[in-house]
């Protein structure tokens, strides 16, 4: 089984923290992108164990329009080649009912609220989508 995770995140502090935790504590190789075309290519070609998807992306665009992690996850789940890759949504939008709403909207396998401070919580959430 692949130990490679794609992190889709636009905040450099979150990227550094998540990448460090997954690499050092989880033994994963972490690829990072917020470019939609690259995300789609990596999902098709990089033998990913999972994707961690930030819901709110400030700089991502697709076919000339600004998009968020919800849209990108929907693209991935509609594609026959990428739909099997588990997606863990990561969001600061953690209001009551958001988890269910976002999971239903996207077809993602998991959800974690940000900010993420506890490395064990992150590793547990990743393992829950990879090894359900």
PDB file of C-alpha atoms in Angstrom:
ATOM      1  CA  UNK A   1       0.000   0.000   0.000  1.00  0.00           C
ATOM      2  CA  UNK A   2       1.175   3.491  -0.849  1.00  0.00           C
ATOM      3  CA  UNK A   3       2.468   5.737   1.920  1.00  0.00           C
ATOM      4  CA  UNK A   4       2.074   8.873  -0.209  1.00  0.00           C
ATOM      5  CA  UNK A   5      -0.377  11.631   0.713  1.00  0.00           C
ATOM      6  CA  UNK A   6      -1.310  14.706  -1.282  1.00  0.00           C
ATOM      7  CA  UNK A   7      -1.840  17.774   0.889  1.00  0.00           C
ATOM      8  CA  UNK A   8      -3.978  20.488  -0.711  1.00  0.00           C
ATOM      9  CA  UNK A   9      -3.446  23.507   1.541  1.00  0.00           C
ATOM     10  CA  UNK A  10      -2.771  27.206   0.973  1.00  0.00           C
ATOM     11  CA  UNK A  11      -1.519  28.239   4.416  1.00  0.00           C
ATOM     12  CA  UNK A  12       2.274  27.786   4.714  1.00  0.00           C
ATOM     13  CA  UNK A  13       2.111  27.267   8.497  1.00  0.00           C
ATOM     14  CA  UNK A  14      -0.466  24.496   8.111  1.00  0.00           C
ATOM     15  CA  UNK A  15       1.564  22.947   5.284  1.00  0.00           C
ATOM     16  CA  UNK A  16       4.707  22.851   7.442  1.00  0.00           C
ATOM     17  CA  UNK A  17       2.913  21.416  10.491  1.00  0.00           C
ATOM     18  CA  UNK A  18       0.898  18.769   8.603  1.00  0.00           C
ATOM     19  CA  UNK A  19       3.834  17.770   6.411  1.00  0.00           C
ATOM     20  CA  UNK A  20       6.150  17.437   9.417  1.00  0.00           C
ATOM     21  CA  UNK A  21       3.662  15.377  11.442  1.00  0.00           C
ATOM     22  CA  UNK A  22       2.825  13.046   8.559  1.00  0.00           C
ATOM     23  CA  UNK A  23       6.461  12.538   7.611  1.00  0.00           C
ATOM     24  CA  UNK A  24       8.021  12.174  11.062  1.00  0.00           C
ATOM     25  CA  UNK A  25       5.184  10.584  13.057  1.00  0.00           C
ATOM     26  CA  UNK A  26       3.294   8.779  10.312  1.00  0.00           C
ATOM     27  CA  UNK A  27       6.076   7.713   7.969  1.00  0.00           C
ATOM     28  CA  UNK A  28       4.249   9.167   4.965  1.00  0.00           C
ATOM     29  CA  UNK A  29       5.687  10.890   1.922  1.00  0.00           C
ATOM     30  CA  UNK A  30       3.784  14.161   1.485  1.00  0.00           C
ATOM     31  CA  UNK A  31       3.221  15.958  -1.812  1.00  0.00           C
ATOM     32  CA  UNK A  32       1.837  19.498  -1.605  1.00  0.00           C
ATOM     33  CA  UNK A  33      -0.132  21.486  -4.170  1.00  0.00           C
ATOM     34  CA  UNK A  34      -2.956  23.975  -4.471  1.00  0.00           C
ATOM     35  CA  UNK A  35      -2.903  24.051  -8.291  1.00  0.00           C
ATOM     36  CA  UNK A  36      -5.995  22.218  -9.548  1.00  0.00           C
ATOM     37  CA  UNK A  37      -4.452  20.807 -12.733  1.00  0.00           C
ATOM     38  CA  UNK A  38      -1.502  19.472 -10.734  1.00  0.00           C
ATOM     39  CA  UNK A  39      -3.827  18.033  -8.061  1.00  0.00           C
ATOM     40  CA  UNK A  40      -5.799  16.167 -10.733  1.00  0.00           C
ATOM     41  CA  UNK A  41      -2.608  14.910 -12.391  1.00  0.00           C
ATOM     42  CA  UNK A  42      -1.092  13.738  -9.107  1.00  0.00           C
ATOM     43  CA  UNK A  43      -4.349  12.014  -8.143  1.00  0.00           C
ATOM     44  CA  UNK A  44      -4.232  10.082 -11.414  1.00  0.00           C
ATOM     45  CA  UNK A  45      -0.502   9.309 -11.479  1.00  0.00           C
ATOM     46  CA  UNK A  46       1.108   9.442  -8.019  1.00  0.00           C
ATOM     47  CA  UNK A  47      -0.276   6.277  -6.344  1.00  0.00           C
ATOM     48  CA  UNK A  48      -1.775   8.194  -3.421  1.00  0.00           C
ATOM     49  CA  UNK A  49      -2.953   6.603  -0.172  1.00  0.00           C
ATOM     50  CA  UNK A  50      -5.099   9.676   0.583  1.00  0.00           C
ATOM     51  CA  UNK A  51      -5.655  13.366  -0.058  1.00  0.00           C
ATOM     52  CA  UNK A  52      -5.971  15.958   2.700  1.00  0.00           C
ATOM     53  CA  UNK A  53      -8.099  18.737   1.232  1.00  0.00           C
ATOM     54  CA  UNK A  54      -8.395  22.236   2.692  1.00  0.00           C
ATOM     55  CA  UNK A  55     -11.982  23.371   2.155  1.00  0.00           C
ATOM     56  CA  UNK A  56     -11.136  27.090   1.795  1.00  0.00           C
ATOM     57  CA  UNK A  57      -8.449  27.700  -0.798  1.00  0.00           C
ATOM     58  CA  UNK A  58      -7.569  31.314  -1.557  1.00  0.00           C
ATOM     59  CA  UNK A  59      -5.522  30.913  -4.734  1.00  0.00           C
ATOM     60  CA  UNK A  60      -6.911  27.855  -6.544  1.00  0.00           C
ATOM     61  CA  UNK A  61      -8.619  28.213  -9.895  1.00  0.00           C
ATOM     62  CA  UNK A  62      -9.928  25.841 -12.533  1.00  0.00           C
ATOM     63  CA  UNK A  63     -10.787  26.747 -16.107  1.00  0.00           C
ATOM     64  CA  UNK A  64     -10.514  30.446 -15.266  1.00  0.00           C
ATOM     65  CA  UNK A  65     -12.644  30.530 -12.124  1.00  0.00           C
ATOM     66  CA  UNK A  66     -11.809  30.497  -8.437  1.00  0.00           C
ATOM     67  CA  UNK A  67     -12.581  27.162  -6.772  1.00  0.00           C
ATOM     68  CA  UNK A  68     -12.454  25.687  -3.286  1.00  0.00           C
ATOM     69  CA  UNK A  69     -11.693  22.281  -1.833  1.00  0.00           C
ATOM     70  CA  UNK A  70     -15.355  21.273  -2.064  1.00  0.00           C
ATOM     71  CA  UNK A  71     -15.279  21.744  -5.839  1.00  0.00           C
ATOM     72  CA  UNK A  72     -11.931  19.968  -6.245  1.00  0.00           C
ATOM     73  CA  UNK A  73     -13.109  17.011  -4.147  1.00  0.00           C
ATOM     74  CA  UNK A  74     -16.269  16.795  -6.265  1.00  0.00           C
ATOM     75  CA  UNK A  75     -14.085  16.702  -9.394  1.00  0.00           C
ATOM     76  CA  UNK A  76     -11.980  13.910  -7.916  1.00  0.00           C
ATOM     77  CA  UNK A  77     -15.028  11.880  -6.851  1.00  0.00           C
ATOM     78  CA  UNK A  78     -16.664  12.197 -10.317  1.00  0.00           C
ATOM     79  CA  UNK A  79     -13.549  10.857 -12.054  1.00  0.00           C
ATOM     80  CA  UNK A  80     -13.509   7.075 -12.493  1.00  0.00           C
ATOM     81  CA  UNK A  81      -9.715   7.032 -12.078  1.00  0.00           C
ATOM     82  CA  UNK A  82      -9.531   9.090  -8.868  1.00  0.00           C
ATOM     83  CA  UNK A  83     -12.810   8.424  -7.050  1.00  0.00           C
ATOM     84  CA  UNK A  84     -11.291   5.564  -5.011  1.00  0.00           C
ATOM     85  CA  UNK A  85      -8.701   7.817  -3.320  1.00  0.00           C
ATOM     86  CA  UNK A  86      -9.864   8.649   0.219  1.00  0.00           C
ATOM     87  CA  UNK A  87     -10.223  12.371   0.893  1.00  0.00           C
ATOM     88  CA  UNK A  88      -9.916  13.911   4.351  1.00  0.00           C
ATOM     89  CA  UNK A  89     -11.440  17.389   4.388  1.00  0.00           C
ATOM     90  CA  UNK A  90      -9.624  19.854   6.645  1.00  0.00           C
ATOM     91  CA  UNK A  91     -11.419  23.041   7.524  1.00  0.00           C
ATOM     92  CA  UNK A  92     -11.661  25.866   9.991  1.00  0.00           C
ATOM     93  CA  UNK A  93     -15.377  26.008   9.142  1.00  0.00           C
ATOM     94  CA  UNK A  94     -16.237  23.732  12.030  1.00  0.00           C
ATOM     95  CA  UNK A  95     -19.702  24.844  12.990  1.00  0.00           C
ATOM     96  CA  UNK A  96     -22.370  22.413  14.151  1.00  0.00           C
ATOM     97  CA  UNK A  97     -23.568  20.399  11.149  1.00  0.00           C
ATOM     98  CA  UNK A  98     -20.675  21.354   8.852  1.00  0.00           C
ATOM     99  CA  UNK A  99     -19.063  17.914   9.026  1.00  0.00           C
ATOM    100  CA  UNK A 100     -22.170  16.159   7.720  1.00  0.00           C
ATOM    101  CA  UNK A 101     -22.880  18.873   5.153  1.00  0.00           C
ATOM    102  CA  UNK A 102     -19.356  18.819   3.683  1.00  0.00           C
ATOM    103  CA  UNK A 103     -19.126  15.024   3.637  1.00  0.00           C
ATOM    104  CA  UNK A 104     -22.464  14.777   1.840  1.00  0.00           C
ATOM    105  CA  UNK A 105     -21.607  17.548  -0.645  1.00  0.00           C
ATOM    106  CA  UNK A 106     -18.281  16.021  -1.611  1.00  0.00           C
ATOM    107  CA  UNK A 107     -18.373  12.271  -1.038  1.00  0.00           C
ATOM    108  CA  UNK A 108     -15.199  12.650   1.043  1.00  0.00           C
ATOM    109  CA  UNK A 109     -14.363   9.890   3.492  1.00  0.00           C
ATOM    110  CA  UNK A 110     -13.343  12.036   6.457  1.00  0.00           C
ATOM    111  CA  UNK A 111     -13.297  15.451   8.081  1.00  0.00           C
ATOM    112  CA  UNK A 112     -10.970  17.161  10.534  1.00  0.00           C
ATOM    113  CA  UNK A 113     -11.395  20.599  12.084  1.00  0.00           C
ATOM    114  CA  UNK A 114      -8.578  23.144  11.951  1.00  0.00           C
ATOM    115  CA  UNK A 115      -6.506  24.402  13.526  1.00  0.00           C
ATOM    116  CA  UNK A 116      -4.908  21.036  14.104  1.00  0.00           C
ATOM    117  CA  UNK A 117      -2.685  21.172  17.179  1.00  0.00           C
ATOM    118  CA  UNK A 118      -2.391  17.534  18.180  1.00  0.00           C
ATOM    119  CA  UNK A 119      -0.238  15.312  15.947  1.00  0.00           C
ATOM    120  CA  UNK A 120      -1.975  12.165  17.221  1.00  0.00           C
ATOM    121  CA  UNK A 121      -5.385  13.526  16.160  1.00  0.00           C
ATOM    122  CA  UNK A 122      -4.082  14.152  12.637  1.00  0.00           C
ATOM    123  CA  UNK A 123      -2.481  10.704  12.332  1.00  0.00           C
ATOM    124  CA  UNK A 124      -5.646   9.042  13.644  1.00  0.00           C
ATOM    125  CA  UNK A 125      -7.834  10.964  11.148  1.00  0.00           C
ATOM    126  CA  UNK A 126      -5.552  10.020   8.232  1.00  0.00           C
ATOM    127  CA  UNK A 127      -5.464   6.354   9.233  1.00  0.00           C
ATOM    128  CA  UNK A 128      -9.268   6.336   9.601  1.00  0.00           C
ATOM    129  CA  UNK A 129      -9.714   7.194   5.903  1.00  0.00           C
ATOM    130  CA  UNK A 130      -6.881   4.983   4.653  1.00  0.00           C
ATOM    131  CA  UNK A 131      -7.694   1.927   6.786  1.00  0.00           C
ATOM    132  CA  UNK A 132     -11.440   2.194   7.500  1.00  0.00           C
TER     133      UNK A 132
END
